Tab-separated table of C-alpha atoms and ligand atoms in Angstrom:
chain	number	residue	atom	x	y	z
A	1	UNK	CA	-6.866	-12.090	-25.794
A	2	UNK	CA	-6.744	-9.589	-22.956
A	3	UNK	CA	-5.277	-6.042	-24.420
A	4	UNK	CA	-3.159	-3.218	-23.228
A	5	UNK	CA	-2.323	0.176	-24.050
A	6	UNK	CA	0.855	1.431	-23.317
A	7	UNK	CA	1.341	5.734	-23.624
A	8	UNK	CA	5.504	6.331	-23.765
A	9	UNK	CA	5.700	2.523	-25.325
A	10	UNK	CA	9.136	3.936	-27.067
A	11	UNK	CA	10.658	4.834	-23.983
A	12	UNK	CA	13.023	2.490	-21.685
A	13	UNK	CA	10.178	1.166	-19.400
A	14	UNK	CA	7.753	1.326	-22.126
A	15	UNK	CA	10.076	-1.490	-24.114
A	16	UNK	CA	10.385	-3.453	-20.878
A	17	UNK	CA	6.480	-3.834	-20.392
A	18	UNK	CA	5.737	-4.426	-23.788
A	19	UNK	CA	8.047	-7.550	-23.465
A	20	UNK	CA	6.262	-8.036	-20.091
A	21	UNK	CA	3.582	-7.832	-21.515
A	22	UNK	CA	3.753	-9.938	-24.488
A	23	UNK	CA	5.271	-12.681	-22.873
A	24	UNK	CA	1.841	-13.004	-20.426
A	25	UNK	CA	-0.103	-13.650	-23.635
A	26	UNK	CA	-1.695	-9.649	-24.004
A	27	UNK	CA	-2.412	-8.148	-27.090
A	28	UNK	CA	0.153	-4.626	-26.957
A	29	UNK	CA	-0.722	-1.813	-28.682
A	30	UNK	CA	1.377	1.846	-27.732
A	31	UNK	CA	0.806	5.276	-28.695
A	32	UNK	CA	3.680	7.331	-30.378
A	33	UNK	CA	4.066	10.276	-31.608
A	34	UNK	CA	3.679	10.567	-35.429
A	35	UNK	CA	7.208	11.457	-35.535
A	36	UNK	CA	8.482	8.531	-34.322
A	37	UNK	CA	6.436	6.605	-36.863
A	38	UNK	CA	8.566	8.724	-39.259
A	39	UNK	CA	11.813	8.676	-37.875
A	40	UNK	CA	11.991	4.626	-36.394
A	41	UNK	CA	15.335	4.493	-36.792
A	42	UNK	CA	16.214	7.231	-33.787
A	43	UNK	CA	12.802	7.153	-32.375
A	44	UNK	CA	12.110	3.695	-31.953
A	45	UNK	CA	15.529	1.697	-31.247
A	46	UNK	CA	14.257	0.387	-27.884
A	47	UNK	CA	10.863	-1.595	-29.717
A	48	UNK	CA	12.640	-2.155	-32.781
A	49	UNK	CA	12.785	-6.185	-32.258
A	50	UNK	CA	8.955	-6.285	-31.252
A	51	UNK	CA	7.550	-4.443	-34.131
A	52	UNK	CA	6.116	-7.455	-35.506
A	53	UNK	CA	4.187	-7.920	-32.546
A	54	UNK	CA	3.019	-5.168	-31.456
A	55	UNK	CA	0.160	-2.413	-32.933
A	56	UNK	CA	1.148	1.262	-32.862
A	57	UNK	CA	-1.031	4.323	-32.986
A	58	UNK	CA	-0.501	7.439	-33.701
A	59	UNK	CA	-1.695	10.212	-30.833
A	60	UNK	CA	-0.557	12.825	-29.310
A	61	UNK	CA	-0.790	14.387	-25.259
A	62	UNK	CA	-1.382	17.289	-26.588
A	63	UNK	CA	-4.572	16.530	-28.102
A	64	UNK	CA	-7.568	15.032	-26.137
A	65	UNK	CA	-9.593	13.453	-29.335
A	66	UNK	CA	-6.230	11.838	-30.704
A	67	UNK	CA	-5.906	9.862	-27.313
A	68	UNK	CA	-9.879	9.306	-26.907
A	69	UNK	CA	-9.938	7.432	-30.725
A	70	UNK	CA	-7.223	5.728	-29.483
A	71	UNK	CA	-8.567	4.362	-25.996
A	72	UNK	CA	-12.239	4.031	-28.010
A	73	UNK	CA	-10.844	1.679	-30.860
A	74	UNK	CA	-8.600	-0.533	-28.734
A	75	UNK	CA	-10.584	-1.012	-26.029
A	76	UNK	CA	-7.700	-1.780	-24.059
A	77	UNK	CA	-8.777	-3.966	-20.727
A	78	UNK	CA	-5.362	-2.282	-18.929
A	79	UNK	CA	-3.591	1.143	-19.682
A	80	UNK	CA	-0.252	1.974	-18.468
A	81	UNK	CA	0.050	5.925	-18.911
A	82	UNK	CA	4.200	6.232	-18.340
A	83	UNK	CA	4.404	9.213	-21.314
A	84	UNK	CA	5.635	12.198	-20.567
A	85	UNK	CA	8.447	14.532	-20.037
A	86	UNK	CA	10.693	13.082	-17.718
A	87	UNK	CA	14.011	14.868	-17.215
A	88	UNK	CA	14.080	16.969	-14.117
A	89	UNK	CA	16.693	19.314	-15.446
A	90	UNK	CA	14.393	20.267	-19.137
A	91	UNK	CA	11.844	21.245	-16.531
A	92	UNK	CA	13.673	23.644	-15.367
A	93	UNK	CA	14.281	25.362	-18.627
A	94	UNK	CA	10.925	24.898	-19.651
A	95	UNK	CA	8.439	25.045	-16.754
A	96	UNK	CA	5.291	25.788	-19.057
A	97	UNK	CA	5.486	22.723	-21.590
A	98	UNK	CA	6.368	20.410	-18.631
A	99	UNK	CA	3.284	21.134	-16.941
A	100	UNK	CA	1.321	21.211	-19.953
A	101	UNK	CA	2.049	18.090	-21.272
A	102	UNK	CA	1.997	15.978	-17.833
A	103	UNK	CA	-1.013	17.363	-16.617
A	104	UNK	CA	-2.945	17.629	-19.374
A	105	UNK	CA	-1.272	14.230	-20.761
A	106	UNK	CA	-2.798	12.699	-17.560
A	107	UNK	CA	-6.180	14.277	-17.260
A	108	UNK	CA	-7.041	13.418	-20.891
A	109	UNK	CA	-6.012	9.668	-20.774
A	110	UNK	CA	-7.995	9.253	-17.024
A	111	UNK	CA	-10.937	10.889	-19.279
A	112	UNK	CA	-10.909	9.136	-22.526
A	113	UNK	CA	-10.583	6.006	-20.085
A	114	UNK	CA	-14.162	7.052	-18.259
A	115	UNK	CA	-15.663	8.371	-21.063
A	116	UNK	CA	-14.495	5.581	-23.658
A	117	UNK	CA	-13.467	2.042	-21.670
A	118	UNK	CA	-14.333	2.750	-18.113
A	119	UNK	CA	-13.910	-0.979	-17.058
A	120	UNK	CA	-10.197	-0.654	-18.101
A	121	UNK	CA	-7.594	-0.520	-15.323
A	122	UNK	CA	-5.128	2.115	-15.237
A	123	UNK	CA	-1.643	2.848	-14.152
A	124	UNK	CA	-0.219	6.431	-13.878
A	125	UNK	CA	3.433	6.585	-13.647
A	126	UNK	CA	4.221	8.734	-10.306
A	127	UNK	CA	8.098	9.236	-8.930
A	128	UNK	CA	10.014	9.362	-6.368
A	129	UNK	CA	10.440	13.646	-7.271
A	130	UNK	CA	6.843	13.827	-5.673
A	131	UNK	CA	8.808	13.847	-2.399
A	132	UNK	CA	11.803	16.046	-3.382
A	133	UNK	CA	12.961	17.566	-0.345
A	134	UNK	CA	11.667	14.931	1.693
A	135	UNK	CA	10.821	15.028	5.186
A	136	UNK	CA	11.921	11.437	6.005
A	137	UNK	CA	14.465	8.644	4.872
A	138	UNK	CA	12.855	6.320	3.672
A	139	UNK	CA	10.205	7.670	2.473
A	140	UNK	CA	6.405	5.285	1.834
A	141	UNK	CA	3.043	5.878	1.062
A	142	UNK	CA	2.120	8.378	3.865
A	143	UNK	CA	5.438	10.518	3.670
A	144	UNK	CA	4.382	14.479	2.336
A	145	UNK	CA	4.944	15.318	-1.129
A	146	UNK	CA	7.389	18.208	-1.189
A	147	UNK	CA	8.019	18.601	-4.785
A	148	UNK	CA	11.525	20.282	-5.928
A	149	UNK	CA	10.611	21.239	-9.430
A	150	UNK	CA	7.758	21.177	-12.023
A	151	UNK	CA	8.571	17.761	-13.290
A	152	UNK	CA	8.005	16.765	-9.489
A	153	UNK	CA	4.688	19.217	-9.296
A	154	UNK	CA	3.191	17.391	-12.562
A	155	UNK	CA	3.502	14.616	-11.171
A	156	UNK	CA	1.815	15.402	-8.346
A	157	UNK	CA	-1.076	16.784	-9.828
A	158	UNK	CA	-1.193	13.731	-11.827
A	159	UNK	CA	-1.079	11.330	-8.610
A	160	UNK	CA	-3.933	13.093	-7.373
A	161	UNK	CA	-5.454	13.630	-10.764
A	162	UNK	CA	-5.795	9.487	-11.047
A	163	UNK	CA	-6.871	9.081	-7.234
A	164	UNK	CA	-9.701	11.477	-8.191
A	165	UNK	CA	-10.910	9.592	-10.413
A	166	UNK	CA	-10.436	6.231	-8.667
A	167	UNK	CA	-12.578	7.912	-5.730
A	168	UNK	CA	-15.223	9.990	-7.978
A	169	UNK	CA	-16.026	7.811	-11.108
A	170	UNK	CA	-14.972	4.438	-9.213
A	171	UNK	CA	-11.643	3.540	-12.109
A	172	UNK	CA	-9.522	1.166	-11.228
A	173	UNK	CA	-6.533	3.466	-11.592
A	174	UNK	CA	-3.275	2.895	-9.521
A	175	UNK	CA	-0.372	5.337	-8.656
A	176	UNK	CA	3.323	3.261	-8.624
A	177	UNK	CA	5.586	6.070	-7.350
A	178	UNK	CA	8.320	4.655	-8.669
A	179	UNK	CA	12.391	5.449	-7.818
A	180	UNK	CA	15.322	6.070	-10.605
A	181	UNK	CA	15.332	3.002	-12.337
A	182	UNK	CA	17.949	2.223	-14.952
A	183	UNK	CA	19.258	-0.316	-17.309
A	184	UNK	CA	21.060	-0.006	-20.785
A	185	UNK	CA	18.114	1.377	-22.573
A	186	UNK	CA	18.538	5.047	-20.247
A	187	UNK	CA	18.264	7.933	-22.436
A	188	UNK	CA	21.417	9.905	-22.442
A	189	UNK	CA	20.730	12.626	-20.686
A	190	UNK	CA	19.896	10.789	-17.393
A	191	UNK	CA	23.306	10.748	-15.444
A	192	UNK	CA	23.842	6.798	-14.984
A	193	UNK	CA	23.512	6.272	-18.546
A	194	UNK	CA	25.563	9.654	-19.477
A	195	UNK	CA	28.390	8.653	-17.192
A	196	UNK	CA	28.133	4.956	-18.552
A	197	UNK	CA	28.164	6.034	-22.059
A	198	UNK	CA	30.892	8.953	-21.727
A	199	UNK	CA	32.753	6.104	-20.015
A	200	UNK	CA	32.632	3.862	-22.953
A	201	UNK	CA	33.983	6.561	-25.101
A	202	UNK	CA	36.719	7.717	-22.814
A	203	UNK	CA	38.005	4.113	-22.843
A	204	UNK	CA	38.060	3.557	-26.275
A	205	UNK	CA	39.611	6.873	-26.978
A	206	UNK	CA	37.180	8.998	-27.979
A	207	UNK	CA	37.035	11.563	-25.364
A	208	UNK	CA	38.495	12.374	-22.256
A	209	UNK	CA	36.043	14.095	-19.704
A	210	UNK	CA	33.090	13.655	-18.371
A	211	UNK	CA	31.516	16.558	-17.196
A	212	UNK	CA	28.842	15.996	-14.350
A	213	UNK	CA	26.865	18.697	-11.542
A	214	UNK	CA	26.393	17.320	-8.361
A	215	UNK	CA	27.983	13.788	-7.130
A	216	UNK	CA	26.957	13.932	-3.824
A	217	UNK	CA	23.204	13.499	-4.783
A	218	UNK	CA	21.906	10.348	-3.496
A	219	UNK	CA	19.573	8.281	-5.343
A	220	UNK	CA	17.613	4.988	-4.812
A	221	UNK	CA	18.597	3.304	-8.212
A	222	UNK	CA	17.006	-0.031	-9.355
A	223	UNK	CA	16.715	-2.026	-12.598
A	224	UNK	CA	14.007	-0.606	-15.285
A	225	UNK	CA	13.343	-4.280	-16.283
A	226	UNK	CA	12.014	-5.640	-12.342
A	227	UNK	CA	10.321	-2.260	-12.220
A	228	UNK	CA	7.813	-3.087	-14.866
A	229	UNK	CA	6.715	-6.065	-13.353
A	230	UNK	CA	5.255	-3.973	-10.089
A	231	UNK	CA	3.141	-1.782	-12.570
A	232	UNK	CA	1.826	-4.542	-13.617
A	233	UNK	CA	1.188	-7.011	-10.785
A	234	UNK	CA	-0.546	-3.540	-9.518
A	235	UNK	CA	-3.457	-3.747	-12.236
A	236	UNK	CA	-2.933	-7.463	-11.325
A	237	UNK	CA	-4.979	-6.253	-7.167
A	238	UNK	CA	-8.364	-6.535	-7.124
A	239	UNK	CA	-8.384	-2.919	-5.270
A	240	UNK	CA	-6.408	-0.364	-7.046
A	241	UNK	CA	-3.703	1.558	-4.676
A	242	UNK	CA	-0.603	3.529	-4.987
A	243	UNK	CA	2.446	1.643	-4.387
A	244	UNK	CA	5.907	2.781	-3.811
A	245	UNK	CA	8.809	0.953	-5.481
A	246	UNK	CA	12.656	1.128	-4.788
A	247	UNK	CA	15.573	-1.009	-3.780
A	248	UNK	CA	15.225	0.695	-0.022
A	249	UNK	CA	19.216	1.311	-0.182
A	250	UNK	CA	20.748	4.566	-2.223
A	251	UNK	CA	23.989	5.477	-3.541
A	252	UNK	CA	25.493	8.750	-4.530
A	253	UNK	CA	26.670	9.669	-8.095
A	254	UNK	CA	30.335	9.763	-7.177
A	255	UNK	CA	29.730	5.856	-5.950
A	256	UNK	CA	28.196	5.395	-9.258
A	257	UNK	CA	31.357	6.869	-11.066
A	258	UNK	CA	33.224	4.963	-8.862
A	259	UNK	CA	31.906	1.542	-9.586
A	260	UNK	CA	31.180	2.250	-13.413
A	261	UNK	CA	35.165	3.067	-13.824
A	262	UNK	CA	36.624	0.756	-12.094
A	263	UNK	CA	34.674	-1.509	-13.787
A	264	UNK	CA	36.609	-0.696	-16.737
A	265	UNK	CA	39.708	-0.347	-14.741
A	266	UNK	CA	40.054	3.298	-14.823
A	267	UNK	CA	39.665	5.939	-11.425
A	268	UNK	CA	37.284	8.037	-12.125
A	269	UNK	CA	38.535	10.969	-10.215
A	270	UNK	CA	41.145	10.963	-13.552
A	271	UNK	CA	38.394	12.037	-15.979
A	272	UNK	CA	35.431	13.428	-14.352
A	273	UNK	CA	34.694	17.460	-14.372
A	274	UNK	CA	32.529	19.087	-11.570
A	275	UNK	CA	30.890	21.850	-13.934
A	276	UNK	CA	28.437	24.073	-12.604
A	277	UNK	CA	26.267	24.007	-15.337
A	278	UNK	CA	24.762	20.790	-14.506
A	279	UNK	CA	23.821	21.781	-11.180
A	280	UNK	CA	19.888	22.510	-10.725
A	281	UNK	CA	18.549	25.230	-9.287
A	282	UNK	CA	16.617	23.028	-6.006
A	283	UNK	CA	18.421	19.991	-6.230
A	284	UNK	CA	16.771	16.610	-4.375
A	285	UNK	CA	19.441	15.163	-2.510
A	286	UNK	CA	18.634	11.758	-1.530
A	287	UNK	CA	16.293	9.656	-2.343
A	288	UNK	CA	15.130	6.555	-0.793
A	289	UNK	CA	11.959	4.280	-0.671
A	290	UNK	CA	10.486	2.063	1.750
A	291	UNK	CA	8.762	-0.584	-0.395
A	292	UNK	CA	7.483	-2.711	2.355
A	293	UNK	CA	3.681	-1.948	0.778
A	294	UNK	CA	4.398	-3.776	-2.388
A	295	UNK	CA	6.463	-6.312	-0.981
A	296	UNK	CA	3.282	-7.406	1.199
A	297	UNK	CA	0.710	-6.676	-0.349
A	298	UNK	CA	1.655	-7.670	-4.045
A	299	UNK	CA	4.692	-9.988	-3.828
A	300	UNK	CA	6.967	-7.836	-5.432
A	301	UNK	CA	10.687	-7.992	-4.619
A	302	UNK	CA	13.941	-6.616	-5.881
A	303	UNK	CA	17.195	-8.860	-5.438
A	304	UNK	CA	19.548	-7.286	-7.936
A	305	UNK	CA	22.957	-5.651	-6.371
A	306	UNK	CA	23.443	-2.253	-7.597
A	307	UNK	CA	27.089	-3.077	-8.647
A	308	UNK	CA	25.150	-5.383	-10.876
A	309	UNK	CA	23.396	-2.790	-12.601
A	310	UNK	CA	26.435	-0.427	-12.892
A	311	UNK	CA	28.690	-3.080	-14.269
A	312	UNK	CA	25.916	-4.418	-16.416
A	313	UNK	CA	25.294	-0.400	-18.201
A	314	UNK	CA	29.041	-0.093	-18.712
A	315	UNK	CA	29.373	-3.181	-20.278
A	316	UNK	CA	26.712	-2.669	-22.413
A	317	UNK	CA	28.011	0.502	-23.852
A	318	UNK	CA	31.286	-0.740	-24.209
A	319	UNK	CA	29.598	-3.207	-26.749
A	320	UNK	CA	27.635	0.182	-28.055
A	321	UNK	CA	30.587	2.570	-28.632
A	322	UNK	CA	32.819	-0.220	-30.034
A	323	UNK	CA	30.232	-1.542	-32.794
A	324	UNK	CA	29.722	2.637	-33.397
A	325	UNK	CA	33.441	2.765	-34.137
A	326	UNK	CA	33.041	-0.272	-36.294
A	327	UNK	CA	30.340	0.935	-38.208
A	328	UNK	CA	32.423	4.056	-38.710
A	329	UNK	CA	29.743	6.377	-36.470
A	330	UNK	CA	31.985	6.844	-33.335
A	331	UNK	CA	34.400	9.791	-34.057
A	332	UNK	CA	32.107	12.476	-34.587
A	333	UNK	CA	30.330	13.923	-31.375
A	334	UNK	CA	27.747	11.511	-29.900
A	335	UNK	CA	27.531	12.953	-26.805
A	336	UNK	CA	27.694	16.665	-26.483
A	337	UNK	CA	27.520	16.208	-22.714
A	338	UNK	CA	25.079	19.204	-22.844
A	339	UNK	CA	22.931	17.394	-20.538
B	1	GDD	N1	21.129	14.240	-15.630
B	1	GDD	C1	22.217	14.591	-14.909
B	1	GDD	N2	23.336	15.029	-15.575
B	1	GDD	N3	22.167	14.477	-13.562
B	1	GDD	C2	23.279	14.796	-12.875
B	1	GDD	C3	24.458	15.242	-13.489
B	1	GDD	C4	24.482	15.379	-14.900
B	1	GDD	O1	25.472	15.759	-15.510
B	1	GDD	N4	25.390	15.452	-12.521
B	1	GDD	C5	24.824	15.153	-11.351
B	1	GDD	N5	23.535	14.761	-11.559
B	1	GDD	C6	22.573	14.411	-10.485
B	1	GDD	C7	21.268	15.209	-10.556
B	1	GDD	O2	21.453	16.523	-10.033
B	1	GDD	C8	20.361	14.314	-9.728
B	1	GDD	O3	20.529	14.619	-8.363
B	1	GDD	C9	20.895	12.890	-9.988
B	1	GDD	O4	22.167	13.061	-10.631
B	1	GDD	C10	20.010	12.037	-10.877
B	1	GDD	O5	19.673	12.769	-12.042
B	1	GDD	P1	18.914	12.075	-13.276
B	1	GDD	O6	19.605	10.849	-13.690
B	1	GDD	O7	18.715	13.137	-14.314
B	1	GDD	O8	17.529	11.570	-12.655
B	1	GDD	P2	16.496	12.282	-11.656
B	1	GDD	O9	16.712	11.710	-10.294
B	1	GDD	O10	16.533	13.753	-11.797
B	1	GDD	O11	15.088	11.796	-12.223
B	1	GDD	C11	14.876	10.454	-12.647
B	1	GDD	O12	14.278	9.702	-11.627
B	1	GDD	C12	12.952	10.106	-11.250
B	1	GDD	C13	12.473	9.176	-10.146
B	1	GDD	O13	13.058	9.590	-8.947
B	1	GDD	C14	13.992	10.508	-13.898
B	1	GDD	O14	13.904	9.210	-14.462
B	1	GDD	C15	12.587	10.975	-13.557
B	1	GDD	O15	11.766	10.921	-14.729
B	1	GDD	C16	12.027	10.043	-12.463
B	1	GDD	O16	10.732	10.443	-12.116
């Protein structure tokens, strides 16, 4: 039985590949930190229905010989690397442990991975931020990284961190510079699933603002759950390549808001609250990819309307907030909106 290792395996895409993942007949094992193994109930919500299935280690990206062990006892034949910390605006506040823990997260997976199971293939999680204030719409493969923050530098240094290695030491490692991608496992703090969430709580009575930065920011958004797939049809190539993968059409947050309330037949413009604090210091304005590369070269394609995904979040936290309420959890403050 073939076996991969999946870094950030808590997290929303993490949860989506594992089920990937499962259902192609791997073996799954993911590292987490050991507080999640001590907390599941907060920390591991999004893997709680394949615990049974899957094997968890504890490790840390802090700590080099934690994630060697790891890579050295599994002896995983595919390693998706997608932990790390991934909200723009933290990075802001904390530029040091940002860069810290990408980079170094990065470097000392690609090295366990040469030093401990060099034949394994691995995937690096890149973004869409790599290109921050880009110099073309839509941006592809060749467009100039122009990185807007250190969330977007990391991940720079850890694109060309894994083609290093793919040139020097011959891995098969693979870049997927990957757009916003959503779905109803978003953390909170990311603004679809804030303004789906706050949404949900404003309709069933429970607040009545929602208090965003910037809606004219444009974004290419796309479903977490067909995202997965392209990480892993890329291991799937005999050569390993960086791929980019979007929906090649982009929306700004007021559209979002737009959709999402209407959906629940409210106007958005009633309840939401431009507040400066959630405005970034060098904002990205729009983002959108040209995914022509995967779409040739590896059969990937993306057919879900973004309307689809919008209606399909709100919905879902409707559900969410209601069964909260039920269960007698929905009155105190479950969203600070101090994101
Ligand atoms: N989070 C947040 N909260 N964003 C807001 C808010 C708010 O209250 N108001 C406006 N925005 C704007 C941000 O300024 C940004 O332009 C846009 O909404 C999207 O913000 P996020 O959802 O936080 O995502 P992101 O685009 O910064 O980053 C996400 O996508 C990247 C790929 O492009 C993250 O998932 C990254 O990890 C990922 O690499």
């Amino acid at each position: 039985m073939k076996k991969a290792l999946i870094t950030g395996i808590t997290g929303q895409d993490g949860s989506y590949l594992a089920e990937l993942l499962l259902g192609e007949g791997y073996q799954v094992h993911g590292i987490v930190r050991r507080v999640a193994l001590e907390d599941p109930q907060h920390r591991m919500w999004r893997i709680r229905h394949l615990l049974e299935d899957i094997h968890l280690h504890s490790a840390s990206l802090e700590s080099y010989p934690s994630l060697f062990n790891v890579v050295r006892q599994v002896q995983p034949a595919e390693c998706y690397h997608l932990a790390a910390q991934s909200f723009v605006s933290y990075s802001f506040e904390d530029e040091f442990s940002t860069l810290n823990t990408n980079i170094n997260g990065t470097h000392y997976m690609l090295s366990a991975i040469k030093e401990a199971a060099p034949r394994c293939r691995f995937y690096f999680a890149a973004s869409s931020e790599m290109f921050g204030k880009a110099a073309e719409v839509p941006q592809n493969e060749q467009t100039p990284f122009h990185p807007r923050s250190s969330y977007g530098i990391s991940k720079v240094a850890g694109f060309h961190l894994t083609r290093n290695y793919r040139e020097a030491y011959g891995l098969h490692a693979s870049c997927g510079i990957l757009y916003n991608h959503e779905s109803p496992r978003r953390g909170f703090e990311f603004v679809t699933r804030k303004i789906s969430h706050q949404l949900a709580r404003i309709k069933l009575g429970l607040d009545s603002q929602l208090r965003l930065g910037n809606l004219e920011a444009k974004r290419d958004w796309g479903h977490a759950a067909d995202y997965v797939r392209a990480m892993w049809l890329m291991l799937q190539q005999e050569q390993p390549d960086d791929y980019v993968i979007s929906t090649g059409s982009c929306h700004t947050v007021r559209e979002f808001c737009d959709i999402a309330f209407s959906h629940a037949g409210l106007h958005y413009e009633d309840y939401v609250v431009v507040d400066e604090r959630f405005f970034r210091p060098a904002e990205v304005d729009v983002l959108m990819g040209d995914c022509s590369k995967a779409q040739n070269v590896m059969g990937w394609n993306y057919d879900r309307s973004f309307t689809d995904l919008v209606q399909e979040m709100v919905d879902s936290d409707l559900r969410f907030v209601a069964d909260q309420c039920r269960a007698g959890i929905g009155f105190g403050s479950q969203h600070d909106q101090s994101h």
